[in-house]
């Protein structure tokens, strides 16, 4: 059993932002990441995935500029790889953390034959490992292909097919934009998709989130225009799809059949494949033994600190762990305040 001040579970952008601030303290720490390589979820993004804002960085070393309008998946991966090398963070890969358990002298972090006894744990495991797919009647009868956007790579396998793309966020819009070039694509969303104006990029969404956060801190009412991080950013591929008039979404079908779906007016169409762009849930199986995961799949937190187990912090999962914390540019704020809280906690313990 290795004794250490802080274990960070994860090795994506959130874990690296936390590591940046931990490195500036005198605390011992390690990052345990299940992936083989750096970059977290970005390794699994589809081939054409681009950031929806210009270069966007975690603390310290900024993302190098790119010749493209917005950085590509590979540019982000290269940045995160070089970032962790630059700071020489202690990262162990691949290490899958199975559970975290209470121990008389701290928290026991278990991964296969290895274990760490930590005084504090930061969970930064993101959502990619927990894709969410809604249930529809007859779904198990359907003999066609079903994948989640987490497994989507490029449009090639769908060439000439009839494909349903389900989900009204950025994944749905971007995947529809390219699949519709090679296949008969139907876009299915629960409500009308929310498109942002053409001149609004992901950075503006972050600024709005910041303003919302400030207003909340100061007890002000925030009534600026809609624009959540889930709204659709008009990246070039989505604009191009608009020129082909394919950005039209319809409301969900009623049920699956063996070979397709039935719409609410009773008519049936044959479908070859369904791509579920229906988001993700926090990947928190390692916290189940501590009894922290609530029925809604989240953990009760005060800022980023677990209410039930105050030696555990959660970083990067979305608005509930800090405004815009699931973005490169947004995670810095919560990573900084998390490490400040951990420092205070460890100092008090030692007194
Ligand atoms: P991840 O990158 O998922 O990293 C978590 C790591 O923890 C992974 O390596 C995982 O394998 C590991 N892990 C999980 N469980 C365990 C365990 N039990 N033990 C050990 N390791 C574990 N973000 C932006 O900032 N800007 C954008 O423009 C942007 N555009 C996007 C566009 C689309 C269409 C999509 C889908 C996402 C976009 N994102 C964007 C979001 C971004 O990809 C993710 O929010 C980000 O990767 C989350 O980082 P993370 O470090 O929190 O989690």
mmCIF file of C-alpha atoms and ligand atoms in Angstrom:
data_model
loop_
_atom_site.group_PDB
_atom_site.id
_atom_site.type_symbol
_atom_site.label_atom_id
_atom_site.label_comp_id
_atom_site.label_asym_id
_atom_site.label_seq_id
_atom_site.Cartn_x
_atom_site.Cartn_y
_atom_site.Cartn_z
ATOM 1 C CA UNK A 1 0.000 0.000 0.000
ATOM 2 C CA UNK A 2 1.483 3.332 -1.062
ATOM 3 C CA UNK A 3 0.889 6.319 1.226
ATOM 4 C CA UNK A 4 0.245 9.619 -0.470
ATOM 5 C CA UNK A 5 -1.450 12.952 0.243
ATOM 6 C CA UNK A 6 -3.708 13.162 -2.820
ATOM 7 C CA UNK A 7 -4.872 10.662 -5.438
ATOM 8 C CA UNK A 8 -6.448 12.134 -8.583
ATOM 9 C CA UNK A 9 -8.558 9.566 -10.437
ATOM 10 C CA UNK A 10 -8.487 10.360 -14.167
ATOM 11 C CA UNK A 11 -5.977 11.735 -16.636
ATOM 12 C CA UNK A 12 -7.973 13.984 -18.967
ATOM 13 C CA UNK A 13 -8.097 17.785 -19.071
ATOM 14 C CA UNK A 14 -9.755 18.071 -15.638
ATOM 15 C CA UNK A 15 -7.204 15.861 -13.886
ATOM 16 C CA UNK A 16 -4.348 17.783 -15.547
ATOM 17 C CA UNK A 17 -5.773 21.137 -14.425
ATOM 18 C CA UNK A 18 -5.945 19.828 -10.851
ATOM 19 C CA UNK A 19 -2.390 18.461 -11.157
ATOM 20 C CA UNK A 20 -1.169 21.894 -12.296
ATOM 21 C CA UNK A 21 -2.274 23.458 -8.987
ATOM 22 C CA UNK A 22 -1.221 20.455 -6.854
ATOM 23 C CA UNK A 23 2.282 20.692 -8.335
ATOM 24 C CA UNK A 24 2.564 24.170 -6.838
ATOM 25 C CA UNK A 25 1.995 22.792 -3.322
ATOM 26 C CA UNK A 26 4.336 20.627 -1.271
ATOM 27 C CA UNK A 27 1.847 17.744 -1.305
ATOM 28 C CA UNK A 28 2.602 14.310 -2.744
ATOM 29 C CA UNK A 29 0.128 13.248 -5.418
ATOM 30 C CA UNK A 30 -0.452 10.805 -8.253
ATOM 31 C CA UNK A 31 -2.865 10.679 -11.214
ATOM 32 C CA UNK A 32 -4.350 7.243 -11.947
ATOM 33 C CA UNK A 33 -5.782 7.040 -15.462
ATOM 34 C CA UNK A 34 -7.500 4.078 -17.113
ATOM 35 C CA UNK A 35 -6.408 5.064 -20.637
ATOM 36 C CA UNK A 36 -3.313 3.741 -22.415
ATOM 37 C CA UNK A 37 -2.418 7.214 -23.692
ATOM 38 C CA UNK A 38 -2.855 10.900 -22.729
ATOM 39 C CA UNK A 39 -5.889 12.997 -23.695
ATOM 40 C CA UNK A 40 -8.831 11.412 -21.845
ATOM 41 C CA UNK A 41 -12.059 11.468 -23.838
ATOM 42 C CA UNK A 42 -10.507 13.391 -26.723
ATOM 43 C CA UNK A 43 -8.849 10.110 -27.818
ATOM 44 C CA UNK A 44 -12.288 8.749 -28.574
ATOM 45 C CA UNK A 45 -13.761 11.779 -30.346
ATOM 46 C CA UNK A 46 -14.800 11.227 -33.959
ATOM 47 C CA UNK A 47 -12.319 11.937 -36.744
ATOM 48 C CA UNK A 48 -13.704 15.348 -37.714
ATOM 49 C CA UNK A 49 -14.317 16.625 -34.144
ATOM 50 C CA UNK A 50 -13.103 20.189 -33.581
ATOM 51 C CA UNK A 51 -13.260 22.411 -30.522
ATOM 52 C CA UNK A 52 -16.192 24.751 -30.902
ATOM 53 C CA UNK A 53 -14.106 27.732 -29.892
ATOM 54 C CA UNK A 54 -10.708 29.075 -30.941
ATOM 55 C CA UNK A 55 -7.659 27.797 -29.020
ATOM 56 C CA UNK A 56 -8.745 27.090 -25.484
ATOM 57 C CA UNK A 57 -6.404 26.202 -22.652
ATOM 58 C CA UNK A 58 -6.055 24.701 -19.206
ATOM 59 C CA UNK A 59 -3.922 26.658 -16.678
ATOM 60 C CA UNK A 60 -0.304 27.540 -17.295
ATOM 61 C CA UNK A 61 0.887 26.626 -20.762
ATOM 62 C CA UNK A 62 -1.546 27.876 -23.446
ATOM 63 C CA UNK A 63 -2.660 25.766 -26.382
ATOM 64 C CA UNK A 64 -0.422 26.535 -29.401
ATOM 65 C CA UNK A 65 -2.218 28.312 -32.249
ATOM 66 C CA UNK A 66 -3.477 26.299 -35.191
ATOM 67 C CA UNK A 67 -3.911 27.226 -38.852
ATOM 68 C CA UNK A 68 -7.534 26.051 -38.703
ATOM 69 C CA UNK A 69 -10.454 28.208 -37.567
ATOM 70 C CA UNK A 70 -10.885 25.985 -34.506
ATOM 71 C CA UNK A 71 -8.482 23.319 -33.190
ATOM 72 C CA UNK A 72 -9.034 19.739 -34.300
ATOM 73 C CA UNK A 73 -9.312 16.693 -32.038
ATOM 74 C CA UNK A 74 -5.714 15.778 -32.878
ATOM 75 C CA UNK A 75 -4.515 19.289 -32.060
ATOM 76 C CA UNK A 76 -6.195 19.072 -28.629
ATOM 77 C CA UNK A 77 -4.690 15.607 -28.069
ATOM 78 C CA UNK A 78 -1.235 16.861 -28.975
ATOM 79 C CA UNK A 79 -1.684 19.815 -26.615
ATOM 80 C CA UNK A 80 -2.778 17.643 -23.670
ATOM 81 C CA UNK A 81 0.060 15.170 -24.332
ATOM 82 C CA UNK A 82 2.705 17.893 -24.429
ATOM 83 C CA UNK A 83 1.107 19.668 -21.455
ATOM 84 C CA UNK A 84 1.522 16.707 -19.120
ATOM 85 C CA UNK A 85 5.066 16.056 -20.379
ATOM 86 C CA UNK A 86 5.997 19.697 -19.878
ATOM 87 C CA UNK A 87 5.018 19.655 -16.212
ATOM 88 C CA UNK A 88 6.222 16.082 -15.617
ATOM 89 C CA UNK A 89 3.145 15.094 -13.657
ATOM 90 C CA UNK A 90 3.260 11.725 -11.872
ATOM 91 C CA UNK A 91 0.714 9.823 -13.987
ATOM 92 C CA UNK A 92 0.164 6.084 -13.933
ATOM 93 C CA UNK A 93 -1.451 4.454 -17.020
ATOM 94 C CA UNK A 94 -3.343 2.335 -17.565
ATOM 95 C CA UNK A 95 -4.729 2.068 -14.035
ATOM 96 C CA UNK A 96 -8.441 1.399 -13.561
ATOM 97 C CA UNK A 97 -9.573 2.490 -10.090
ATOM 98 C CA UNK A 98 -12.172 -0.023 -8.986
ATOM 99 C CA UNK A 99 -13.126 1.431 -5.661
ATOM 100 C CA UNK A 100 -12.359 3.894 -2.932
ATOM 101 C CA UNK A 101 -13.047 2.730 0.590
ATOM 102 C CA UNK A 102 -12.805 4.249 4.059
ATOM 103 C CA UNK A 103 -9.711 3.232 6.053
ATOM 104 C CA UNK A 104 -8.779 4.155 9.653
ATOM 105 C CA UNK A 105 -5.921 6.278 8.277
ATOM 106 C CA UNK A 106 -7.482 7.799 5.174
ATOM 107 C CA UNK A 107 -9.105 6.579 1.981
ATOM 108 C CA UNK A 108 -8.044 3.338 0.340
ATOM 109 C CA UNK A 109 -7.873 3.654 -3.447
ATOM 110 C CA UNK A 110 -7.940 0.186 -4.997
ATOM 111 C CA UNK A 111 -6.813 -0.712 -8.512
ATOM 112 C CA UNK A 112 -6.219 -4.409 -9.214
ATOM 113 C CA UNK A 113 -3.325 -5.644 -7.094
ATOM 114 C CA UNK A 114 -2.315 -2.094 -6.176
ATOM 115 C CA UNK A 115 -3.656 0.240 -3.491
ATOM 116 C CA UNK A 116 -2.936 3.785 -2.352
ATOM 117 C CA UNK A 117 -3.716 5.179 1.072
ATOM 118 C CA UNK A 118 -4.656 8.802 0.394
ATOM 119 C CA UNK A 119 -5.632 11.686 2.674
ATOM 120 C CA UNK A 120 -7.722 13.268 -0.087
ATOM 121 C CA UNK A 121 -9.104 12.046 -3.415
ATOM 122 C CA UNK A 122 -10.064 14.083 -6.467
ATOM 123 C CA UNK A 123 -12.401 12.318 -8.862
ATOM 124 C CA UNK A 124 -11.908 13.626 -12.419
ATOM 125 C CA UNK A 125 -13.211 10.699 -14.426
ATOM 126 C CA UNK A 126 -15.424 12.616 -16.853
ATOM 127 C CA UNK A 127 -18.420 11.094 -18.574
ATOM 128 C CA UNK A 128 -17.120 9.344 -21.688
ATOM 129 C CA UNK A 129 -17.121 5.915 -20.036
ATOM 130 C CA UNK A 130 -20.815 6.226 -19.214
ATOM 131 C CA UNK A 131 -22.796 6.913 -22.405
ATOM 132 C CA UNK A 132 -26.543 7.309 -21.973
ATOM 133 C CA UNK A 133 -29.076 5.768 -24.350
ATOM 134 C CA UNK A 134 -32.810 6.276 -23.758
ATOM 135 C CA UNK A 135 -35.170 3.311 -23.970
ATOM 136 C CA UNK A 136 -37.858 3.070 -26.649
ATOM 137 C CA UNK A 137 -40.577 0.413 -26.946
ATOM 138 C CA UNK A 138 -39.513 -2.525 -29.095
ATOM 139 C CA UNK A 139 -35.825 -1.531 -29.023
ATOM 140 C CA UNK A 140 -34.637 -5.087 -28.365
ATOM 141 C CA UNK A 141 -36.535 -6.331 -31.429
ATOM 142 C CA UNK A 142 -34.680 -3.972 -33.766
ATOM 143 C CA UNK A 143 -32.151 -5.909 -35.864
ATOM 144 C CA UNK A 144 -30.351 -2.891 -37.301
ATOM 145 C CA UNK A 145 -27.190 -1.335 -35.922
ATOM 146 C CA UNK A 146 -27.263 0.903 -32.841
ATOM 147 C CA UNK A 147 -24.260 2.896 -31.676
ATOM 148 C CA UNK A 148 -23.767 5.766 -29.264
ATOM 149 C CA UNK A 149 -21.877 8.886 -30.376
ATOM 150 C CA UNK A 150 -19.142 7.641 -27.996
ATOM 151 C CA UNK A 151 -18.392 4.915 -30.577
ATOM 152 C CA UNK A 152 -18.918 7.023 -33.708
ATOM 153 C CA UNK A 153 -15.738 7.457 -35.800
ATOM 154 C CA UNK A 154 -16.730 8.734 -39.271
ATOM 155 C CA UNK A 155 -19.650 8.521 -41.756
ATOM 156 C CA UNK A 156 -18.146 5.804 -43.991
ATOM 157 C CA UNK A 157 -19.921 2.764 -42.458
ATOM 158 C CA UNK A 158 -23.271 4.473 -43.054
ATOM 159 C CA UNK A 159 -22.838 5.117 -46.769
ATOM 160 C CA UNK A 160 -26.077 4.531 -48.724
ATOM 161 C CA UNK A 161 -28.018 3.555 -45.598
ATOM 162 C CA UNK A 162 -31.034 4.983 -43.792
ATOM 163 C CA UNK A 163 -29.859 6.328 -40.478
ATOM 164 C CA UNK A 164 -31.623 7.881 -37.499
ATOM 165 C CA UNK A 165 -29.590 10.419 -35.568
ATOM 166 C CA UNK A 166 -31.166 10.946 -32.181
ATOM 167 C CA UNK A 167 -30.257 13.943 -30.018
ATOM 168 C CA UNK A 168 -30.414 17.718 -30.302
ATOM 169 C CA UNK A 169 -27.028 18.814 -28.972
ATOM 170 C CA UNK A 170 -23.695 19.506 -30.630
ATOM 171 C CA UNK A 171 -22.897 15.818 -31.145
ATOM 172 C CA UNK A 172 -26.206 15.221 -32.898
ATOM 173 C CA UNK A 173 -25.852 18.279 -35.123
ATOM 174 C CA UNK A 174 -22.234 17.572 -36.088
ATOM 175 C CA UNK A 175 -22.804 13.865 -36.762
ATOM 176 C CA UNK A 176 -25.977 14.635 -38.750
ATOM 177 C CA UNK A 177 -24.012 17.171 -40.795
ATOM 178 C CA UNK A 178 -21.572 14.565 -42.057
ATOM 179 C CA UNK A 179 -23.723 11.422 -42.146
ATOM 180 C CA UNK A 180 -26.323 13.269 -44.236
ATOM 181 C CA UNK A 181 -23.705 13.682 -46.973
ATOM 182 C CA UNK A 182 -23.531 9.933 -47.560
ATOM 183 C CA UNK A 183 -26.788 8.516 -46.198
ATOM 184 C CA UNK A 184 -30.496 9.190 -45.871
ATOM 185 C CA UNK A 185 -30.398 10.754 -42.417
ATOM 186 C CA UNK A 186 -33.360 11.564 -40.175
ATOM 187 C CA UNK A 187 -32.692 13.842 -37.226
ATOM 188 C CA UNK A 188 -34.789 13.167 -34.129
ATOM 189 C CA UNK A 189 -34.914 15.543 -31.181
ATOM 190 C CA UNK A 190 -37.288 15.919 -28.229
ATOM 191 C CA UNK A 191 -37.812 19.636 -28.945
ATOM 192 C CA UNK A 192 -36.699 22.078 -31.631
ATOM 193 C CA UNK A 193 -32.881 22.266 -31.574
ATOM 194 C CA UNK A 194 -31.439 25.523 -30.222
ATOM 195 C CA UNK A 195 -29.040 26.981 -32.782
ATOM 196 C CA UNK A 196 -26.735 29.760 -31.692
ATOM 197 C CA UNK A 197 -26.213 32.746 -33.968
ATOM 198 C CA UNK A 198 -23.468 32.197 -36.557
ATOM 199 C CA UNK A 199 -21.097 34.629 -34.854
ATOM 200 C CA UNK A 200 -21.333 32.983 -31.417
ATOM 201 C CA UNK A 201 -18.685 30.389 -30.707
ATOM 202 C CA UNK A 202 -18.016 28.183 -27.705
ATOM 203 C CA UNK A 203 -15.979 30.916 -26.049
ATOM 204 C CA UNK A 204 -19.004 33.177 -25.838
ATOM 205 C CA UNK A 205 -20.857 30.352 -24.102
ATOM 206 C CA UNK A 206 -18.058 30.218 -21.566
ATOM 207 C CA UNK A 207 -18.252 33.984 -21.040
ATOM 208 C CA UNK A 208 -21.997 33.710 -20.488
ATOM 209 C CA UNK A 209 -21.454 30.886 -18.014
ATOM 210 C CA UNK A 210 -18.941 33.091 -16.193
ATOM 211 C CA UNK A 211 -21.398 35.972 -16.052
ATOM 212 C CA UNK A 212 -24.102 33.629 -14.792
ATOM 213 C CA UNK A 213 -21.703 32.383 -12.118
ATOM 214 C CA UNK A 214 -20.799 35.944 -11.059
ATOM 215 C CA UNK A 215 -24.473 36.914 -10.863
ATOM 216 C CA UNK A 216 -25.160 33.848 -8.727
ATOM 217 C CA UNK A 217 -22.265 34.706 -6.361
ATOM 218 C CA UNK A 218 -23.509 38.274 -6.025
ATOM 219 C CA UNK A 219 -27.184 37.296 -5.670
ATOM 220 C CA UNK A 220 -28.152 39.096 -8.894
ATOM 221 C CA UNK A 221 -30.829 37.910 -11.309
ATOM 222 C CA UNK A 222 -29.333 36.753 -14.617
ATOM 223 C CA UNK A 223 -31.705 37.233 -17.522
ATOM 224 C CA UNK A 224 -29.360 37.311 -20.497
ATOM 225 C CA UNK A 225 -30.285 35.467 -23.701
ATOM 226 C CA UNK A 226 -30.454 31.705 -23.686
ATOM 227 C CA UNK A 227 -27.240 29.979 -24.519
ATOM 228 C CA UNK A 228 -26.224 26.969 -22.549
ATOM 229 C CA UNK A 229 -23.197 24.844 -23.237
ATOM 230 C CA UNK A 230 -25.576 22.324 -24.847
ATOM 231 C CA UNK A 231 -26.811 24.743 -27.517
ATOM 232 C CA UNK A 232 -25.647 24.110 -31.046
ATOM 233 C CA UNK A 233 -22.595 26.027 -32.171
ATOM 234 C CA UNK A 234 -22.652 26.778 -35.894
ATOM 235 C CA UNK A 235 -19.305 25.191 -36.744
ATOM 236 C CA UNK A 236 -18.460 25.085 -40.491
ATOM 237 C CA UNK A 237 -19.838 21.558 -41.045
ATOM 238 C CA UNK A 238 -23.180 22.472 -39.434
ATOM 239 C CA UNK A 239 -23.415 25.685 -41.476
ATOM 240 C CA UNK A 240 -22.742 23.655 -44.594
ATOM 241 C CA UNK A 241 -25.518 21.207 -43.640
ATOM 242 C CA UNK A 242 -27.861 24.167 -43.322
ATOM 243 C CA UNK A 243 -27.180 25.115 -46.939
ATOM 244 C CA UNK A 244 -28.337 21.600 -47.924
ATOM 245 C CA UNK A 245 -31.514 22.083 -45.816
ATOM 246 C CA UNK A 246 -30.833 18.975 -43.763
ATOM 247 C CA UNK A 247 -30.850 20.673 -40.358
ATOM 248 C CA UNK A 248 -34.493 19.732 -39.883
ATOM 249 C CA UNK A 249 -35.401 17.761 -36.808
ATOM 250 C CA UNK A 250 -38.582 15.808 -36.178
ATOM 251 C CA UNK A 251 -40.055 14.600 -32.874
ATOM 252 C CA UNK A 252 -39.379 11.020 -31.758
ATOM 253 C CA UNK A 253 -40.944 7.927 -33.282
ATOM 254 C CA UNK A 254 -43.282 5.793 -31.217
ATOM 255 C CA UNK A 255 -41.601 2.379 -31.279
ATOM 256 C CA UNK A 256 -39.090 0.150 -32.971
ATOM 257 C CA UNK A 257 -39.963 -2.805 -35.172
ATOM 258 C CA UNK A 258 -37.542 -5.528 -36.311
ATOM 259 C CA UNK A 259 -36.539 -3.499 -39.337
ATOM 260 C CA UNK A 260 -37.321 0.115 -38.560
ATOM 261 C CA UNK A 261 -39.499 2.498 -36.600
ATOM 262 C CA UNK A 262 -43.167 3.506 -36.447
ATOM 263 C CA UNK A 263 -44.021 7.224 -36.223
ATOM 264 C CA UNK A 264 -46.881 8.643 -34.186
ATOM 265 C CA UNK A 265 -49.149 8.830 -37.285
ATOM 266 C CA UNK A 266 -48.720 5.065 -37.694
ATOM 267 C CA UNK A 267 -46.499 5.021 -40.753
ATOM 268 C CA UNK A 268 -43.402 2.855 -40.664
ATOM 269 C CA UNK A 269 -40.002 3.317 -42.260
ATOM 270 C CA UNK A 270 -37.128 0.879 -42.711
ATOM 271 C CA UNK A 271 -33.990 1.895 -40.822
ATOM 272 C CA UNK A 272 -30.488 0.450 -41.090
ATOM 273 C CA UNK A 273 -28.828 2.187 -38.156
ATOM 274 C CA UNK A 274 -29.435 4.458 -35.190
ATOM 275 C CA UNK A 275 -26.784 6.776 -33.798
ATOM 276 C CA UNK A 276 -27.673 7.808 -30.248
ATOM 277 C CA UNK A 277 -26.271 11.293 -29.594
ATOM 278 C CA UNK A 278 -28.010 11.342 -26.258
ATOM 279 C CA UNK A 279 -25.251 12.478 -23.975
ATOM 280 C CA UNK A 280 -23.411 10.896 -21.099
ATOM 281 C CA UNK A 281 -23.660 10.462 -17.347
ATOM 282 C CA UNK A 282 -20.838 10.922 -14.830
ATOM 283 C CA UNK A 283 -18.510 7.890 -14.693
ATOM 284 C CA UNK A 284 -18.559 7.268 -10.948
ATOM 285 C CA UNK A 285 -18.498 3.505 -10.325
ATOM 286 C CA UNK A 286 -15.333 3.932 -8.217
ATOM 287 C CA UNK A 287 -17.343 6.012 -5.698
ATOM 288 C CA UNK A 288 -20.144 3.483 -5.197
ATOM 289 C CA UNK A 289 -18.430 1.673 -2.310
ATOM 290 C CA UNK A 290 -18.393 4.982 -0.419
ATOM 291 C CA UNK A 291 -22.152 5.264 -0.928
ATOM 292 C CA UNK A 292 -21.766 8.653 -2.607
ATOM 293 C CA UNK A 293 -23.605 8.104 -5.883
ATOM 294 C CA UNK A 294 -27.208 9.294 -5.633
ATOM 295 C CA UNK A 295 -30.146 7.891 -7.640
ATOM 296 C CA UNK A 296 -29.673 10.693 -10.203
ATOM 297 C CA UNK A 297 -26.147 9.398 -10.886
ATOM 298 C CA UNK A 298 -24.453 12.388 -9.271
ATOM 299 C CA UNK A 299 -22.788 13.060 -5.914
ATOM 300 C CA UNK A 300 -24.049 15.696 -3.469
ATOM 301 C CA UNK A 301 -21.426 18.445 -3.474
ATOM 302 C CA UNK A 302 -20.755 21.733 -1.813
ATOM 303 C CA UNK A 303 -18.890 23.460 -4.657
ATOM 304 C CA UNK A 304 -16.682 20.510 -5.654
ATOM 305 C CA UNK A 305 -16.481 18.778 -2.268
ATOM 306 C CA UNK A 306 -18.579 15.720 -1.426
ATOM 307 C CA UNK A 307 -21.046 16.481 1.327
ATOM 308 C CA UNK A 308 -21.144 12.886 2.607
ATOM 309 C CA UNK A 309 -17.391 12.186 2.362
ATOM 310 C CA UNK A 310 -15.473 15.461 2.779
ATOM 311 C CA UNK A 311 -12.168 13.852 1.802
ATOM 312 C CA UNK A 312 -13.461 13.496 -1.785
ATOM 313 C CA UNK A 313 -13.685 16.279 -4.396
ATOM 314 C CA UNK A 314 -15.204 16.045 -7.903
ATOM 315 C CA UNK A 315 -13.920 18.114 -10.813
ATOM 316 C CA UNK A 316 -14.988 18.572 -14.435
ATOM 317 C CA UNK A 317 -18.384 16.865 -14.668
ATOM 318 C CA UNK A 318 -20.441 19.877 -15.735
ATOM 319 C CA UNK A 319 -22.417 22.699 -14.203
ATOM 320 C CA UNK A 320 -23.081 20.789 -10.961
ATOM 321 C CA UNK A 321 -19.337 20.750 -10.219
ATOM 322 C CA UNK A 322 -18.766 24.335 -11.356
ATOM 323 C CA UNK A 323 -19.886 26.598 -14.158
ATOM 324 C CA UNK A 324 -18.454 25.393 -17.481
ATOM 325 C CA UNK A 325 -16.228 22.942 -15.630
ATOM 326 C CA UNK A 326 -16.550 20.351 -18.419
ATOM 327 C CA UNK A 327 -14.608 22.609 -20.784
ATOM 328 C CA UNK A 328 -10.906 23.257 -21.195
ATOM 329 C CA UNK A 329 -11.212 26.942 -20.476
ATOM 330 C CA UNK A 330 -13.753 26.510 -17.677
ATOM 331 C CA UNK A 331 -12.106 23.832 -15.570
ATOM 332 C CA UNK A 332 -9.300 26.078 -14.309
ATOM 333 C CA UNK A 333 -11.528 27.908 -11.847
ATOM 334 C CA UNK A 334 -12.791 24.763 -10.131
ATOM 335 C CA UNK A 335 -9.405 23.036 -10.253
ATOM 336 C CA UNK A 336 -7.833 26.014 -8.473
ATOM 337 C CA UNK A 337 -10.480 26.284 -5.758
ATOM 338 C CA UNK A 338 -10.463 22.501 -5.247
ATOM 339 C CA UNK A 339 -6.725 22.439 -4.592
ATOM 340 C CA UNK A 340 -7.060 25.434 -2.247
ATOM 341 C CA UNK A 341 -9.690 23.538 -0.233
ATOM 342 C CA UNK A 342 -7.542 20.396 -0.146
ATOM 343 C CA UNK A 343 -4.586 22.431 1.141
ATOM 344 C CA UNK A 344 -6.692 23.921 3.926
ATOM 345 C CA UNK A 345 -8.061 20.481 4.840
ATOM 346 C CA UNK A 346 -4.612 18.833 4.932
ATOM 347 C CA UNK A 347 -3.140 21.731 6.944
ATOM 348 C CA UNK A 348 -5.929 21.505 9.526
ATOM 349 C CA UNK A 349 -5.522 17.729 9.807
ATOM 350 C CA UNK A 350 -1.849 18.072 10.587
ATOM 351 C CA UNK A 351 -2.266 20.676 13.294
HETATM 352 P P1 LIG B 1 -12.224 12.865 -19.705
HETATM 353 O O1 LIG B 1 -11.547 13.557 -20.816
HETATM 354 O O2 LIG B 1 -13.287 11.871 -20.000
HETATM 355 O O3 LIG B 1 -11.091 12.172 -18.802
HETATM 356 C C1 LIG B 1 -11.414 11.304 -17.752
HETATM 357 C C2 LIG B 1 -10.355 10.243 -17.674
HETATM 358 O O4 LIG B 1 -10.620 9.431 -16.536
HETATM 359 C C3 LIG B 1 -10.343 9.323 -18.886
HETATM 360 O O5 LIG B 1 -9.025 9.147 -19.315
HETATM 361 C C4 LIG B 1 -10.957 8.040 -18.348
HETATM 362 O O6 LIG B 1 -10.511 6.873 -19.004
HETATM 363 C C5 LIG B 1 -10.480 8.072 -16.910
HETATM 364 N N1 LIG B 1 -11.273 7.263 -15.987
HETATM 365 C C6 LIG B 1 -12.625 7.138 -15.909
HETATM 366 N N2 LIG B 1 -12.960 6.315 -14.893
HETATM 367 C C7 LIG B 1 -11.797 5.908 -14.337
HETATM 368 C C8 LIG B 1 -11.471 5.040 -13.237
HETATM 369 N N3 LIG B 1 -12.413 4.436 -12.506
HETATM 370 N N4 LIG B 1 -10.159 4.826 -12.944
HETATM 371 C C9 LIG B 1 -9.195 5.452 -13.636
HETATM 372 N N5 LIG B 1 -9.449 6.282 -14.686
HETATM 373 C C10 LIG B 1 -10.730 6.505 -15.019
HETATM 374 N N6 LIG B 1 -14.749 20.742 -24.478
HETATM 375 C C11 LIG B 1 -14.159 21.944 -24.583
HETATM 376 O O7 LIG B 1 -13.486 22.377 -23.666
HETATM 377 N N7 LIG B 1 -14.300 22.709 -25.709
HETATM 378 C C12 LIG B 1 -14.995 22.275 -26.777
HETATM 379 O O8 LIG B 1 -15.080 22.979 -27.765
HETATM 380 C C13 LIG B 1 -15.621 20.999 -26.694
HETATM 381 N N8 LIG B 1 -16.319 20.546 -27.727
HETATM 382 C C14 LIG B 1 -16.951 19.381 -27.619
HETATM 383 C C15 LIG B 1 -17.745 18.973 -28.683
HETATM 384 C C16 LIG B 1 -18.418 17.802 -28.631
HETATM 385 C C17 LIG B 1 -19.298 17.412 -29.787
HETATM 386 C C18 LIG B 1 -18.288 16.970 -27.487
HETATM 387 C C19 LIG B 1 -19.003 15.650 -27.407
HETATM 388 C C20 LIG B 1 -17.503 17.355 -26.403
HETATM 389 C C21 LIG B 1 -16.848 18.588 -26.438
HETATM 390 N N9 LIG B 1 -16.080 19.050 -25.385
HETATM 391 C C22 LIG B 1 -15.480 20.250 -25.496
HETATM 392 C C23 LIG B 1 -16.082 18.346 -24.086
HETATM 393 C C24 LIG B 1 -14.833 17.567 -23.769
HETATM 394 O O9 LIG B 1 -14.561 16.629 -24.758
HETATM 395 C C25 LIG B 1 -15.033 16.811 -22.443
HETATM 396 O O10 LIG B 1 -15.862 17.586 -21.611
HETATM 397 C C26 LIG B 1 -13.713 16.608 -21.733
HETATM 398 O O11 LIG B 1 -12.972 15.622 -22.416
HETATM 399 C C27 LIG B 1 -13.889 16.221 -20.278
HETATM 400 O O12 LIG B 1 -12.611 16.166 -19.657
HETATM 401 P P2 LIG B 1 -12.403 15.357 -18.315
HETATM 402 O O13 LIG B 1 -10.955 15.395 -17.999
HETATM 403 O O14 LIG B 1 -13.346 15.847 -17.280
HETATM 404 O O15 LIG B 1 -12.882 13.891 -18.667
#
